[in-house]
Amino acid sequence: MQNRVVITGMGVCAPNGIGLDDFTNSLVNGESGITFHQELSDLKFGCQIAGKPTVSQELLKEYFTDLQLRGLNASGIVYGVIAGTDTWKDAGLEYSEGDAPNWDDGIIFGTGILGVDKFRDSINLIDQGNVRRLGSTTVLQTMASGISAYLGGIIGAGNLVTTNSSACTTGTEGILMAYERIKLGKAKRILTGSCSDSGPYVWGGFDAMRILPRKFNDNPMQASRPMSESAAGFVPGSGAGALVIESLESALERNATIYAEILGGNVNSGGQRGEGTMTAPNSIAVQKCITDAIKDANIKSNDIDAINGHLTATAKDSLEIENWSMALERVGKDFPYINSFKSMFGHCLAAAGSIESVATVLQFKEGKIFGNINCEDLHPEIAKIVESKQVLQKTISYQPNIIAKASFGFGDVNACVIFKKYIK
């Protein structure tokens, strides 16, 4: 017998809100966290706007000791520790004490690149012949698994402690990895999530590809326009989202709050075959990812009330909607409500799937479907497939039962997870 799997804790460090309360308020009211960055202008970026969490020194001291803050220059670790620590607390869980770790607790926390600013500092010191000045935390801050190691030490995890990395699918993939481990009884609880560094050394490559918007530097909050006819590219973002994935039996034993149940999902790749490339999706694989997720969740496509798409505000948005429609065999007013939270905080890269999953699950708690901003001019190719009222401009009161969330990433990789409102 396999375990039922639920979500018992969540946390977020996002451009439009740090902590669940501020984040929820921004989502309900359609408030953007995208701002102009003088640093990008000084460096002659075409896109000089981005989504970056506002982390004050006072806030940092709530999560790190003075010793830990000395030489800390890895924004992804900062975001991940804030989101992960808040999530563990939100789940009502304690840290392991004494000499023995908690064998039932694990970490799967992903990233794309970690500590890029620290790595730059280190390169400069090495090139200057000052290798002895690197400090003792350089390796921890620059290795990809630094975030899972950091969180594992905080909570005292004795189960799997690892980091996954699959471009923009990282966060969603991590949720499904945690789900599988809990379902099979290999752990009772997994703290999962993902983080992404901020700054020009992360975002520069995308600016060079000319896939970021260049016409909104004076109007940053209007720049991220998923599903819009006037979409001009994705706005780069950063941050972290986290969730505690737990067996239902364990959650009930400790009388935990249950945000939602995970029914199943799927991860696959288009193999960069057909129309799939390093940067473009293979539609056959995207559709198969969705249909296989539905099959794994043991539901029917008509059971899905809402979708949180990947939808980055590029030319591929229309194709994604077409793939959803073909996979679900639903069109027009029968199409589920669909939203893209990137309109409010940009594309947070490796952190996108986890931050957006937290937002997706919050819709069960709030009894709402959060609206999209900046798509008042719905793309005509999308309007041919989806009734415009299904692409909400503002948040509505609505109690969803089942929501599908998907992420698609560079390398032609796909992930789709099916969340359900928990019913005792």
XYZ file of N, CA, C and O in Angstrom, residues 216-312:
388
model
N 10.360 48.476 -21.516
C 9.621 48.780 -20.295
C 10.517 49.251 -19.156
O 10.121 49.197 -17.996
N 11.711 49.718 -19.475
C 12.628 50.137 -18.413
C 12.075 51.296 -17.592
O 12.426 51.451 -16.421
N 11.202 52.099 -18.210
C 10.574 53.215 -17.500
C 9.226 52.840 -16.892
O 8.594 53.658 -16.226
N 8.791 51.611 -17.133
C 7.477 51.174 -16.653
C 7.549 49.704 -16.263
O 6.891 48.855 -16.867
N 8.360 49.360 -15.268
C 8.671 47.959 -14.978
C 7.482 47.087 -14.608
O 7.455 45.904 -14.950
N 6.488 47.653 -13.936
C 5.366 46.832 -13.495
C 4.471 46.368 -14.635
O 3.669 45.459 -14.458
N 4.616 46.990 -15.801
C 3.826 46.590 -16.967
C 4.587 45.627 -17.875
O 4.057 45.194 -18.896
N 5.803 45.286 -17.514
C 6.697 44.599 -18.438
C 6.411 43.111 -18.618
O 6.557 42.577 -19.720
N 6.033 42.441 -17.543
C 5.821 40.996 -17.622
C 4.387 40.735 -18.053
O 3.443 40.957 -17.289
N 4.215 40.226 -19.286
C 2.895 40.188 -19.913
C 2.561 38.795 -20.491
O 2.331 38.653 -21.692
N 2.526 37.757 -19.646
C 2.158 36.430 -20.153
C 0.785 36.445 -20.821
O -0.143 37.102 -20.341
N 0.686 35.756 -21.932
C -0.552 35.571 -22.710
C -1.029 36.855 -23.380
O -2.118 36.897 -23.939
N -0.215 37.896 -23.344
C -0.595 39.182 -23.919
C -0.091 39.308 -25.356
O 0.990 38.817 -25.689
N -0.862 40.008 -26.190
C -0.428 40.260 -27.563
C 0.812 41.141 -27.583
O 1.641 41.052 -28.491
N 0.958 41.994 -26.563
C 2.094 42.910 -26.509
C 3.251 42.380 -25.664
O 4.158 43.131 -25.307
N 3.225 41.085 -25.354
C 4.334 40.484 -24.613
C 5.627 40.655 -25.401
O 5.659 40.460 -26.618
N 6.704 41.016 -24.688
C 7.963 41.321 -25.375
C 9.142 40.540 -24.806
O 10.290 40.912 -25.013
N 8.874 39.452 -24.072
C 9.934 38.655 -23.475
C 9.753 38.550 -21.977
O 8.989 39.295 -21.371
N 10.475 37.603 -21.360
C 10.288 37.402 -19.932
C 11.165 38.345 -19.119
O 12.277 38.700 -19.512
N 10.622 38.771 -17.980
C 11.366 39.605 -17.041
C 12.120 38.682 -16.090
O 11.516 37.812 -15.467
N 13.447 38.833 -15.954
C 14.187 37.933 -15.068
C 13.830 38.174 -13.606
O 13.575 39.314 -13.196
N 13.784 37.093 -12.850
C 13.452 37.188 -11.436
C 14.351 36.289 -10.604
O 15.230 35.596 -11.132
N 14.131 36.302 -9.309
C 14.935 35.496 -8.395
C 14.159 35.284 -7.108
O 13.117 35.911 -6.881
N 14.670 34.426 -6.238
C 14.000 34.166 -4.969
C 14.003 32.688 -4.634
O 14.849 31.922 -5.117
N 13.032 32.279 -3.836
C 12.917 30.875 -3.434
C 11.513 30.588 -2.930
O 10.856 31.453 -2.349
N 11.080 29.373 -3.169
C 9.840 28.862 -2.603
C 10.117 27.516 -1.978
O 11.064 26.822 -2.367
N 9.329 27.130 -0.987
C 9.562 25.860 -0.301
C 8.252 25.276 0.210
O 7.310 26.014 0.509
N 8.217 23.940 0.295
C 7.042 23.226 0.781
C 7.492 22.022 1.599
O 8.520 21.401 1.294
N 6.749 21.690 2.641
C 6.954 20.434 3.353
C 5.998 19.417 2.760
O 4.774 19.593 2.808
N 6.570 18.379 2.185
C 5.798 17.275 1.616
C 5.828 16.139 2.635
O 6.906 15.729 3.085
N 4.664 15.612 2.990
C 4.571 14.690 4.130
C 3.543 13.598 3.853
O 2.574 13.811 3.113
N 3.748 12.449 4.448
C 2.734 11.408 4.328
C 1.492 11.832 5.100
O 1.586 12.491 6.144
N 0.339 11.468 4.594
C -0.912 11.816 5.266
C -0.950 11.225 6.661
O -1.390 11.886 7.619
N -0.470 10.001 6.807
C -0.471 9.354 8.113
C 0.331 10.167 9.125
O -0.118 10.404 10.248
N 1.527 10.626 8.723
C 2.361 11.426 9.614
C 1.698 12.757 9.948
O 1.709 13.196 11.105
N 1.079 13.375 8.937
C 0.416 14.662 9.161
C -0.740 14.534 10.143
O -0.931 15.383 11.028
N -1.513 13.476 9.996
C -2.662 13.276 10.882
C -2.204 12.940 12.292
O -2.824 13.366 13.282
N -1.127 12.183 12.410
C -0.612 11.806 13.729
C -0.244 13.031 14.563
O -0.431 13.051 15.781
N 0.284 14.049 13.909
C 0.705 15.238 14.657
C -0.272 16.402 14.486
O 0.030 17.538 14.854
N -1.446 16.099 13.929
C -2.514 17.086 13.792
C -2.046 18.337 13.043
O -2.318 19.473 13.441
N -1.335 18.114 11.945
C -0.769 19.222 11.169
C -1.821 19.872 10.281
O -2.807 19.245 9.870
N -1.601 21.135 9.966
C -2.411 21.817 8.953
C -2.076 21.222 7.592
O -0.896 21.017 7.267
N -3.092 20.931 6.807
C -2.882 20.356 5.478
C -3.379 21.344 4.431
O -4.562 21.667 4.382
N -2.458 21.832 3.625
C -2.804 22.805 2.583
C -3.457 22.146 1.369
O -4.373 22.715 0.763
N -2.937 20.976 0.989
C -3.440 20.297 -0.207
C -2.868 18.895 -0.251
O -1.915 18.559 0.461
N -3.447 18.093 -1.106
C -2.931 16.754 -1.367
C -2.286 16.742 -2.748
O -2.727 17.443 -3.657
N -1.205 15.986 -2.885
C -0.587 15.785 -4.201
C -1.085 14.452 -4.735
O -0.851 13.400 -4.134
N -1.786 14.512 -5.859
C -2.361 13.290 -6.433
C -1.381 12.548 -7.330
O -1.499 11.334 -7.522
N -0.424 13.268 -7.910
C 0.519 12.638 -8.829
C 1.121 13.663 -9.755
O 0.994 14.870 -9.551
N 1.783 13.167 -10.787
C 2.410 14.071 -11.738
C 3.322 13.317 -12.670
O 3.351 12.078 -12.686
N 4.095 14.077 -13.435
C 4.996 13.430 -14.387
C 6.131 14.376 -14.767
O 5.971 15.593 -14.774
N 7.282 13.777 -15.044
C 8.439 14.494 -15.560
C 8.906 13.778 -16.817
O 9.007 12.550 -16.825
N 9.170 14.536 -17.884
C 9.708 13.904 -19.083
C 10.551 14.889 -19.875
O 10.784 16.028 -19.447
N 11.007 14.460 -21.037
C 11.809 15.303 -21.920
C 11.394 15.053 -23.359
O 10.998 13.937 -23.720
N 11.500 16.104 -24.158
C 11.221 15.960 -25.588
C 12.417 15.479 -26.376
O 12.329 15.297 -27.596
N 13.546 15.284 -25.675
C 14.724 14.732 -26.329
C 15.355 15.659 -27.357
O 16.218 15.231 -28.120
N 14.892 16.918 -27.413
C 15.364 17.863 -28.427
C 15.227 17.263 -29.823
O 16.093 17.415 -30.693
N 14.098 16.595 -30.005
C 13.756 16.009 -31.303
C 12.528 16.721 -31.859
O 11.814 17.404 -31.133
N 12.268 16.549 -33.150
C 11.139 17.234 -33.754
C 11.335 18.737 -33.656
O 12.392 19.271 -34.010
N 10.327 19.424 -33.142
C 10.447 20.875 -32.963
C 11.154 21.241 -31.667
O 11.411 22.414 -31.397
N 11.496 20.250 -30.856
C 12.190 20.503 -29.600
C 13.660 20.807 -29.813
O 14.338 20.162 -30.622
N 14.158 21.819 -29.111
C 15.574 22.195 -29.161
C 16.053 22.468 -27.738
O 15.306 22.262 -26.780
N 17.259 22.989 -27.619
C 17.765 23.353 -26.304
C 16.873 24.403 -25.639
O 16.714 24.428 -24.418
N 16.258 25.266 -26.434
C 15.463 26.365 -25.877
C 13.988 26.322 -26.259
O 13.215 27.149 -25.766
N 13.581 25.413 -27.099
C 12.180 25.338 -27.534
C 11.589 23.976 -27.194
O 12.281 22.953 -27.244
N 10.296 23.937 -26.825
C 9.680 22.677 -26.394
C 9.248 21.792 -27.559
O 8.854 22.272 -28.627
N 9.330 20.512 -27.343
C 8.737 19.521 -28.241
C 7.287 19.346 -27.790
O 7.021 18.814 -26.715
N 6.341 19.806 -28.589
C 4.933 19.808 -28.176
C 4.405 18.420 -27.862
O 3.564 18.251 -26.974
N 4.891 17.424 -28.590
C 4.443 16.053 -28.321
C 4.798 15.657 -26.891
O 3.991 15.057 -26.173
N 6.008 16.026 -26.467
C 6.447 15.687 -25.107
C 5.679 16.494 -24.063
O 5.336 15.972 -22.992
N 5.417 17.773 -24.351
C 4.656 18.603 -23.407
C 3.268 18.004 -23.198
O 2.800 17.856 -22.061
N 2.607 17.652 -24.266
C 1.266 17.080 -24.164
C 1.306 15.736 -23.430
O 0.439 15.440 -22.606
N 2.321 14.933 -23.719
C 2.441 13.637 -23.051
C 2.709 13.824 -21.562
O 2.187 13.068 -20.727
N 3.510 14.833 -21.199
C 3.779 15.110 -19.789
C 2.474 15.400 -19.053
O 2.247 14.885 -17.949
N 1.620 16.202 -19.667
C 0.342 16.566 -19.045
C -0.585 15.359 -18.956
O -1.170 15.088 -17.898
N -0.736 14.616 -20.051
C -1.661 13.475 -20.047
C -1.177 12.363 -19.114
O -1.983 11.719 -18.439
N 0.137 12.168 -19.046
C 0.665 11.147 -18.140
C 0.517 11.576 -16.683
O 0.322 10.745 -15.789
N 0.607 12.887 -16.424
C 0.385 13.385 -15.056
C -1.057 13.134 -14.635
O -1.322 12.733 -13.494
N -1.981 13.379 -15.545
C -3.405 13.138 -15.267
C -3.655 11.661 -14.995
O -4.377 11.289 -14.057
N -3.024 10.821 -15.793
C -3.172 9.370 -15.611
C -2.591 8.935 -14.283
O -3.200 8.142 -13.550
N -1.422 9.466 -13.932
C -0.776 9.106 -12.672
C -1.617 9.545 -11.482
O -1.652 8.856 -10.449
N -2.306 10.685 -11.624
C -3.150 11.202 -10.542
C -4.494 10.492 -10.456
O -5.271 10.741 -9.523
N -4.773 9.634 -11.441
C -6.025 8.873 -11.478
C -7.245 9.792 -11.516
O -8.225 9.585 -10.793
N -7.158 10.827 -12.354
C -8.285 11.733 -12.560
C -8.571 11.821 -14.057
O -7.852 11.238 -14.876
N -9.604 12.563 -14.396
C -9.919 12.843 -15.794
C -9.601 14.308 -16.083
O -9.612 15.149 -15.184
N -9.336 14.614 -17.332
C -8.973 15.986 -17.685
C -10.071 16.971 -17.306
O -9.786 18.117 -16.945
N -11.325 16.537 -17.343
C -12.437 17.432 -17.001
C -12.504 17.737 -15.508
O -13.252 18.623 -15.092
N -11.725 17.002 -14.698
C -11.713 17.251 -13.261
C -10.881 18.489 -12.892
O -10.992 18.997 -11.778
N -10.060 18.954 -13.808
C -9.159 20.067 -13.518
C -9.916 21.388 -13.572
O -10.505 21.752 -14.583
N -9.898 22.110 -12.455
C -10.603 23.395 -12.346
C -9.753 24.570 -12.810
O -10.282 25.579 -13.272
N -8.445 24.453 -12.632
C -7.568 25.572 -12.948
C -6.181 25.059 -13.305
O -5.774 23.956 -12.913
N -5.460 25.882 -14.052
C -4.089 25.580 -14.475
C -3.203 26.746 -14.070
O -3.563 27.904 -14.261
N -2.046 26.436 -13.512
C -0.992 27.449 -13.417
C 0.082 27.042 -14.407
O 0.773 26.050 -14.215
N 0.177 27.792 -15.467
C 1.082 27.424 -16.548
C 2.500 27.912 -16.337
O 2.808 28.619 -15.372
N 3.360 27.541 -17.272
C 4.731 28.060 -17.269
C 4.721 29.480 -17.828
O 5.242 30.392 -17.212
N 4.164 29.673 -19.004
C 3.759 30.962 -19.579
C 4.672 32.124 -19.190
O 4.406 32.872 -18.267
N 5.724 32.294 -19.972
C 6.792 33.229 -19.613
C 6.671 34.608 -20.243
O 7.500 35.480 -19.972
